[in-house]
Amino acid sequence: MAAVPEPDEPAKRKPFKLLGILDVENIPCARDSILYGSLGSVVAGFGHFLLTSRIRRSCDVGVGGFILVTLGCWFHCRYNYAKQKIQQRITRQGMKNKLLYEGTHLDPERKQNNGNSSN
Amino acid sequence: MAAPAQLGLQNAASPIMEELIAFHDHALMIIFLISSLVLYIISLMLTTKLTHTSTMNAQEIEMIWTILPAMILIMIALPSLRILYMTDEFNKPYLTLKAIGHQWYWSYEYSDYEDLAFDSYIMPTYFLEPGEFRLLEVDNRTTLPMEADIRVLISSQDVLHSWAVPSLGVKTDAIPGRLNQAMVASMRPGLYYGQCSEICGSNHSFMPIVLEFIYFQDFEVWASYLYIV
């Protein structure tokens, strides 16, 4: 929700968007993917140039490397981010259930302990 | 609700909206990479001295620019369809709410409770308290329990309207003579604002929606209070 900024708070600056569309500050994994992509682009392009001394082709390889590395890092990071979010949700739900049901007949730890003791 | 001059999506209050935001990020990254590639190709074309005016065929490039866009479209379509089917899942709802569009207000009916219905008009600007939002506040907020699946049946009494709450990722047309169903679930308490999203006359911009999500026990107290009143 929007809130009127307090006088002591610093003014919120406009978020920086690559090509005017990609908000790298607020989209999870965007900043890392772009940075790794840039690094991959420089390594691939410069490496190709050192091997072949062809400038235009090295630029093409650099752009191709940027796209591939960015995409690869993006999918890898988003996959891990999604797994983390699911884990956080499960943990939060587990903590809430423990608080709610501790000491009652629905307490999952009590059921588990009863199962272990009967074995 | 949105911050002043906000262009991006609002913070998610429901799991569906979280998925929509993730999909939006995914599609935006693909769009960004395609735009970068196109800009680079344009710069190449503008700086080359080579010309070839008698090209007859170019099988390799034709293959690339057919297969690559097809793969990109599949990469976009699969998560999109996943979310589409997710929005159509209907778990057993805790509560059913009817939202009926009128010119120019919304009326809500809680059919699970007897005689629990009210109209929700926009709060005129001169009645606003300090801190309240112009053109977004209503006289009677729609109170709902949080962390519960709520079925919303949306219809209209006169012309087309649309019941939309961006934070929850819901936008459903209110069509006279038809009942549309939407599922709504908020993960946290709070106020979620929306506005009518289908042109419906002169006061189309002045029929907002405010959902107030509260804890279960508070909701039961609120519902019983309305009975007494």
Short mmCIF file of C-alpha atoms in Angstrom, two decimals:
data_model
loop_
_atom_site.label_atom_id
_atom_site.label_comp_id
_atom_site.label_asym_id
_atom_site.label_seq_id
_atom_site.Cartn_x
_atom_site.Cartn_y
_atom_site.Cartn_z
CA MET A 1 0.00 0.00 0.00
CA ALA A 2 1.22 3.51 -0.69
CA ALA A 3 2.19 5.51 2.35
CA VAL A 4 3.10 9.15 2.58
CA PRO A 5 6.86 9.21 3.26
CA GLU A 6 7.87 10.55 6.65
CA PRO A 7 9.99 13.74 6.65
CA ASP A 8 13.05 11.81 7.95
CA GLU A 9 12.85 9.05 5.36
CA PRO A 10 15.01 9.44 2.24
CA ALA A 11 12.96 9.95 -0.95
CA LYS A 12 12.46 6.74 -2.93
CA ARG A 13 14.45 6.93 -6.15
CA LYS A 14 13.06 5.64 -9.41
CA PRO A 15 14.03 2.00 -9.98
CA PHE A 16 16.68 1.47 -12.66
CA LYS A 17 15.32 -0.48 -15.65
CA LEU A 18 17.49 -2.00 -18.36
CA LEU A 19 16.20 -0.98 -21.81
CA GLY A 20 13.41 0.73 -19.88
CA ILE A 21 11.68 -2.59 -19.10
CA LEU A 22 13.76 -4.86 -16.88
CA ASP A 23 13.76 -3.74 -13.25
CA VAL A 24 17.02 -5.42 -12.16
CA GLU A 25 16.74 -4.11 -8.60
CA ASN A 26 13.40 -5.64 -7.66
CA ILE A 27 13.09 -8.77 -9.81
CA PRO A 28 14.71 -11.71 -7.97
CA CYS A 29 17.68 -13.22 -9.88
CA ALA A 30 17.62 -10.50 -12.59
CA ARG A 31 20.69 -8.64 -11.36
CA ASP A 32 22.80 -11.78 -10.94
CA SER A 33 21.75 -13.16 -14.33
CA ILE A 34 22.59 -9.92 -16.15
CA LEU A 35 25.96 -9.62 -14.37
CA TYR A 36 26.93 -13.22 -15.07
CA GLY A 37 25.70 -12.79 -18.64
CA SER A 38 27.88 -9.72 -19.09
CA LEU A 39 30.87 -11.59 -17.70
CA GLY A 40 30.18 -14.54 -19.99
CA SER A 41 29.80 -12.19 -22.94
CA VAL A 42 33.16 -10.52 -22.27
CA VAL A 43 34.93 -13.85 -21.74
CA ALA A 44 33.44 -15.46 -24.84
CA GLY A 45 33.88 -12.42 -27.09
CA PHE A 46 37.37 -11.56 -25.96
CA GLY A 47 38.45 -15.19 -25.97
CA HIS A 48 37.18 -15.62 -29.54
CA PHE A 49 39.01 -12.49 -30.60
CA LEU A 50 42.27 -13.68 -29.07
CA LEU A 51 41.96 -16.95 -30.97
CA THR A 52 40.80 -15.62 -34.33
CA SER A 53 41.47 -11.84 -34.41
CA ARG A 54 38.09 -11.38 -36.11
CA ILE A 55 36.36 -8.40 -34.60
CA ARG A 56 32.84 -8.63 -35.97
CA ARG A 57 32.58 -12.36 -35.43
CA SER A 58 33.90 -11.93 -31.87
CA CYS A 59 31.17 -9.36 -31.21
CA ASP A 60 28.59 -11.84 -32.50
CA VAL A 61 30.02 -14.53 -30.20
CA GLY A 62 29.94 -12.05 -27.33
CA VAL A 63 26.26 -11.25 -27.85
CA GLY A 64 25.44 -14.93 -28.24
CA GLY A 65 27.35 -15.69 -25.07
CA PHE A 66 25.48 -12.95 -23.22
CA ILE A 67 22.11 -14.36 -24.21
CA LEU A 68 23.00 -17.97 -23.40
CA VAL A 69 24.71 -17.27 -20.08
CA THR A 70 21.97 -14.88 -18.94
CA LEU A 71 19.26 -17.38 -19.83
CA GLY A 72 21.11 -20.25 -18.16
CA CYS A 73 21.74 -18.31 -14.94
CA TRP A 74 18.19 -17.06 -14.95
CA PHE A 75 16.60 -20.52 -15.13
CA HIS A 76 19.02 -21.95 -12.58
CA CYS A 77 18.45 -19.10 -10.12
CA ARG A 78 14.68 -19.04 -10.55
CA TYR A 79 14.46 -22.79 -10.06
CA ASN A 80 16.38 -22.54 -6.77
CA TYR A 81 14.33 -19.49 -5.76
CA ALA A 82 11.09 -21.37 -6.34
CA LYS A 83 12.38 -24.35 -4.31
CA GLN A 84 13.36 -21.97 -1.51
CA LYS A 85 9.95 -20.30 -1.50
CA ILE A 86 8.22 -23.67 -1.24
CA GLN A 87 10.53 -24.69 1.63
CA GLN A 88 9.80 -21.40 3.40
CA ARG A 89 6.07 -21.95 2.98
CA ILE A 90 6.29 -25.48 4.36
CA THR A 91 8.42 -24.28 7.31
CA ARG A 92 6.03 -21.42 8.05
CA GLN A 93 3.04 -23.77 7.94
CA GLY A 94 4.87 -26.28 10.14
CA MET A 95 5.70 -23.61 12.72
CA LYS A 96 2.12 -22.41 12.74
CA ASN A 97 0.77 -25.95 13.12
CA LYS A 98 3.20 -26.64 15.95
CA LEU A 99 2.03 -23.53 17.82
CA LEU A 100 -1.62 -24.35 17.21
CA TYR A 101 -1.60 -28.05 17.98
CA GLU A 102 1.14 -28.45 20.61
CA GLY A 103 -0.18 -30.44 23.54
CA THR A 104 -3.40 -31.45 21.78
CA HIS A 105 -4.34 -34.79 20.25
CA LEU A 106 -3.57 -33.32 16.82
CA ASP A 107 0.07 -32.66 17.68
CA PRO A 108 2.04 -34.44 14.93
CA GLU A 109 5.07 -34.86 17.25
CA ARG A 110 2.93 -36.68 19.78
CA LYS A 111 1.66 -39.04 17.07
CA GLN A 112 5.23 -39.63 15.97
CA ASN A 113 6.43 -40.32 19.53
CA ASN A 114 3.51 -42.70 20.13
CA GLY A 115 4.42 -44.52 16.95
CA ASN A 116 8.07 -44.85 18.02
CA SER A 117 7.22 -46.01 21.56
CA SER A 118 4.78 -48.68 20.32
CA ASN A 119 7.53 -50.04 18.02
CA MET B 1 -2.84 -0.76 -3.64
CA ALA B 2 -0.54 0.95 -6.12
CA ALA B 3 2.00 3.59 -5.15
CA PRO B 4 1.73 6.93 -7.01
CA ALA B 5 2.89 6.57 -10.64
CA GLN B 6 3.49 2.84 -10.15
CA LEU B 7 3.77 0.97 -13.45
CA GLY B 8 4.60 -2.52 -12.22
CA LEU B 9 2.40 -5.15 -10.61
CA GLN B 10 1.26 -4.70 -7.02
CA ASN B 11 2.65 -6.92 -4.26
CA ALA B 12 1.03 -10.34 -4.25
CA ALA B 13 -1.49 -11.18 -1.55
CA SER B 14 -2.54 -14.55 -2.94
CA PRO B 15 -0.60 -17.57 -4.22
CA ILE B 16 -2.04 -17.10 -7.73
CA MET B 17 -0.73 -13.55 -7.89
CA GLU B 18 2.71 -14.77 -6.78
CA GLU B 19 2.69 -17.19 -9.69
CA LEU B 20 1.55 -14.45 -12.06
CA ILE B 21 4.39 -12.17 -10.91
CA ALA B 22 6.92 -14.97 -11.40
CA PHE B 23 5.56 -15.63 -14.89
CA HIS B 24 5.69 -11.91 -15.66
CA ASP B 25 9.38 -11.82 -14.60
CA HIS B 26 10.07 -14.86 -16.78
CA ALA B 27 8.37 -13.36 -19.85
CA LEU B 28 10.05 -10.00 -19.26
CA MET B 29 13.52 -11.58 -19.18
CA ILE B 30 12.82 -13.33 -22.50
CA ILE B 31 11.52 -10.07 -23.99
CA PHE B 32 14.61 -8.23 -22.74
CA LEU B 33 16.96 -10.76 -24.36
CA ILE B 34 15.09 -10.70 -27.66
CA SER B 35 15.11 -6.89 -27.65
CA SER B 36 18.86 -6.86 -26.97
CA LEU B 37 19.43 -9.27 -29.86
CA VAL B 38 17.28 -7.21 -32.23
CA LEU B 39 19.05 -3.99 -31.26
CA TYR B 40 22.39 -5.64 -31.89
CA ILE B 41 21.29 -6.99 -35.29
CA ILE B 42 20.02 -3.53 -36.28
CA SER B 43 23.36 -2.00 -35.34
CA LEU B 44 25.13 -4.68 -37.40
CA MET B 45 22.99 -3.98 -40.42
CA LEU B 46 23.59 -0.26 -40.18
CA THR B 47 27.35 -0.64 -39.98
CA THR B 48 28.12 -3.25 -42.63
CA LYS B 49 29.69 -2.45 -45.96
CA LEU B 50 28.63 -5.83 -47.41
CA THR B 51 25.68 -6.03 -49.78
CA HIS B 52 24.29 -9.06 -51.59
CA THR B 53 21.32 -8.35 -53.81
CA SER B 54 20.94 -11.76 -55.46
CA THR B 55 20.28 -14.10 -52.56
CA MET B 56 18.18 -17.02 -53.79
CA ASN B 57 17.98 -19.20 -50.69
CA ALA B 58 19.32 -19.22 -47.16
CA GLN B 59 18.34 -22.56 -45.64
CA GLU B 60 20.41 -22.31 -42.48
CA ILE B 61 19.16 -18.90 -41.32
CA GLU B 62 15.59 -19.85 -42.27
CA MET B 63 15.88 -22.95 -40.07
CA ILE B 64 17.26 -20.89 -37.19
CA TRP B 65 14.65 -18.19 -37.30
CA THR B 66 11.85 -20.73 -37.48
CA ILE B 67 12.95 -23.15 -34.80
CA LEU B 68 14.24 -20.58 -32.31
CA PRO B 69 10.99 -18.55 -32.09
CA ALA B 70 9.02 -21.80 -31.81
CA MET B 71 11.17 -22.83 -28.85
CA ILE B 72 10.78 -19.40 -27.25
CA LEU B 73 7.02 -19.59 -27.63
CA ILE B 74 6.97 -23.02 -25.99
CA MET B 75 9.10 -21.66 -23.13
CA ILE B 76 6.50 -18.94 -22.60
CA ALA B 77 3.38 -21.03 -23.22
CA LEU B 78 4.10 -23.87 -20.79
CA PRO B 79 4.23 -21.79 -17.59
CA SER B 80 1.35 -19.70 -18.89
CA LEU B 81 -0.90 -22.72 -19.36
CA ARG B 82 0.14 -24.04 -15.96
CA ILE B 83 -1.07 -20.86 -14.30
CA LEU B 84 -4.21 -20.79 -16.42
CA TYR B 85 -5.22 -24.23 -15.18
CA MET B 86 -4.20 -23.30 -11.65
CA THR B 87 -6.64 -20.37 -11.67
CA ASP B 88 -9.39 -22.77 -12.69
CA GLU B 89 -8.82 -25.12 -9.76
CA PHE B 90 -11.71 -25.04 -7.35
CA ASN B 91 -10.96 -26.40 -3.90
CA LYS B 92 -13.81 -26.75 -1.46
CA PRO B 93 -14.53 -23.11 -0.57
CA TYR B 94 -14.96 -21.98 3.00
CA LEU B 95 -17.32 -19.17 2.00
CA THR B 96 -19.31 -18.01 -0.99
CA LEU B 97 -19.65 -14.33 -1.78
CA LYS B 98 -21.86 -12.87 -4.46
CA ALA B 99 -20.64 -9.65 -6.04
CA ILE B 100 -23.23 -7.97 -8.20
CA GLY B 101 -22.43 -4.97 -10.33
CA HIS B 102 -24.83 -2.09 -10.63
CA GLN B 103 -24.58 1.37 -12.12
CA TRP B 104 -22.54 2.52 -10.23
CA TYR B 105 -21.85 0.47 -7.13
CA TRP B 106 -21.24 -3.10 -6.07
CA SER B 107 -23.55 -5.11 -3.88
CA TYR B 108 -22.35 -8.11 -1.89
CA GLU B 109 -24.32 -11.04 -0.52
CA TYR B 110 -23.01 -13.65 1.89
CA SER B 111 -25.39 -16.49 1.04
CA ASP B 112 -23.94 -18.76 3.74
CA TYR B 113 -25.35 -16.36 6.30
CA GLU B 114 -29.01 -15.40 6.36
CA ASP B 115 -29.74 -11.79 5.41
CA LEU B 116 -26.13 -10.70 5.19
CA ALA B 117 -25.99 -8.33 2.25
CA PHE B 118 -25.00 -4.74 1.69
CA ASP B 119 -24.19 -2.21 -0.99
CA SER B 120 -20.75 -0.72 -1.44
CA TYR B 121 -20.67 2.82 -2.79
CA ILE B 122 -17.64 4.97 -3.38
CA MET B 123 -16.80 7.29 -0.51
CA PRO B 124 -17.20 10.86 -1.83
CA THR B 125 -14.03 12.94 -1.60
CA TYR B 126 -15.45 15.39 0.90
CA PHE B 127 -16.20 12.55 3.33
CA LEU B 128 -12.67 11.14 3.31
CA GLU B 129 -10.66 11.08 6.54
CA PRO B 130 -6.96 12.09 6.44
CA GLY B 131 -4.92 9.13 5.13
CA GLU B 132 -7.74 7.61 3.11
CA PHE B 133 -7.43 7.19 -0.62
CA ARG B 134 -9.37 9.31 -3.10
CA LEU B 135 -11.59 7.35 -5.54
CA LEU B 136 -10.69 4.06 -3.83
CA GLU B 137 -12.47 4.07 -0.49
CA VAL B 138 -15.98 2.74 -0.05
CA ASP B 139 -18.63 3.15 2.62
CA ASN B 140 -18.94 -0.60 3.35
CA ARG B 141 -15.86 -2.73 2.87
CA THR B 142 -16.21 -6.36 1.94
CA THR B 143 -14.88 -8.25 4.94
CA LEU B 144 -13.53 -11.74 4.37
CA PRO B 145 -11.49 -14.27 6.35
CA MET B 146 -7.83 -14.68 5.41
CA GLU B 147 -6.13 -17.99 4.56
CA ALA B 148 -9.41 -19.44 3.34
CA ASP B 149 -10.58 -20.32 -0.15
CA ILE B 150 -13.46 -18.03 -0.99
CA ARG B 151 -15.70 -18.54 -3.97
CA VAL B 152 -16.88 -15.28 -5.52
CA LEU B 153 -19.89 -15.41 -7.82
CA ILE B 154 -19.91 -12.35 -10.01
CA SER B 155 -22.81 -11.04 -11.99
CA SER B 156 -24.45 -7.81 -12.97
CA GLN B 157 -27.85 -6.32 -12.59
CA ASP B 158 -27.69 -4.00 -15.58
CA VAL B 159 -24.70 -3.54 -17.94
CA LEU B 160 -21.28 -5.15 -18.19
CA HIS B 161 -18.92 -4.54 -15.26
CA SER B 162 -15.74 -6.27 -14.17
CA TRP B 163 -14.74 -7.16 -10.62
CA ALA B 164 -10.99 -6.73 -10.35
CA VAL B 165 -8.57 -6.78 -7.41
CA PRO B 166 -4.97 -6.62 -8.73
CA SER B 167 -3.22 -7.73 -5.51
CA LEU B 168 -5.16 -10.98 -5.55
CA GLY B 169 -4.74 -11.52 -9.28
CA VAL B 170 -8.45 -11.61 -9.97
CA LYS B 171 -10.39 -9.90 -12.72
CA THR B 172 -13.73 -11.38 -13.73
CA ASP B 173 -16.41 -9.90 -15.92
CA ALA B 174 -19.80 -9.21 -14.43
CA ILE B 175 -22.27 -10.07 -17.17
CA PRO B 176 -26.02 -9.62 -16.77
CA GLY B 177 -27.77 -12.94 -16.87
CA ARG B 178 -24.58 -14.93 -16.22
CA LEU B 179 -22.80 -16.11 -13.09
CA ASN B 180 -19.03 -16.12 -13.30
CA GLN B 181 -17.03 -17.85 -10.61
CA ALA B 182 -13.66 -16.82 -9.24
CA MET B 183 -11.63 -18.15 -6.33
CA VAL B 184 -9.98 -15.73 -3.98
CA ALA B 185 -7.60 -16.45 -1.11
CA SER B 186 -5.42 -14.01 0.78
CA MET B 187 -2.32 -15.14 2.64
CA ARG B 188 -2.28 -12.17 5.00
CA PRO B 189 -4.68 -9.69 6.58
CA GLY B 190 -5.06 -6.26 5.05
CA LEU B 191 -6.98 -4.03 2.71
CA TYR B 192 -6.95 -4.79 -1.00
CA TYR B 193 -8.26 -2.27 -3.47
CA GLY B 194 -9.66 -2.70 -6.93
CA GLN B 195 -11.76 -0.84 -9.45
CA CYS B 196 -14.42 -1.68 -12.00
CA SER B 197 -12.64 -2.82 -15.15
CA GLU B 198 -15.30 -2.75 -17.83
CA ILE B 199 -16.73 0.48 -19.18
CA CYS B 200 -20.22 0.81 -17.76
CA GLY B 201 -21.30 4.40 -18.08
CA SER B 202 -20.46 7.83 -16.79
CA ASN B 203 -19.40 6.72 -13.29
CA HIS B 204 -17.41 3.68 -14.37
CA SER B 205 -14.29 5.09 -12.66
CA PHE B 206 -16.20 5.67 -9.44
CA MET B 207 -17.20 2.21 -8.30
CA PRO B 208 -14.23 0.80 -6.43
CA ILE B 209 -13.85 -2.49 -4.58
CA VAL B 210 -12.27 -2.80 -1.15
CA LEU B 211 -11.67 -6.21 0.38
CA GLU B 212 -10.78 -6.35 4.05
CA PHE B 213 -9.17 -9.64 5.03
CA ILE B 214 -9.18 -10.39 8.76
CA TYR B 215 -8.64 -13.36 11.07
CA PHE B 216 -11.28 -16.08 11.26
CA GLN B 217 -12.46 -15.25 14.75
CA ASP B 218 -12.74 -11.55 13.92
CA PHE B 219 -14.71 -12.41 10.79
CA GLU B 220 -17.19 -14.45 12.80
CA VAL B 221 -17.59 -11.53 15.20
CA TRP B 222 -18.12 -9.14 12.27
CA ALA B 223 -20.72 -11.43 10.66
CA SER B 224 -22.63 -11.88 13.91
CA TYR B 225 -22.53 -8.10 14.53
CA LEU B 226 -24.12 -7.50 11.16
CA TYR B 227 -26.87 -9.97 12.04
CA ILE B 228 -27.70 -8.02 15.16
CA VAL B 229 -27.68 -4.69 13.30
#
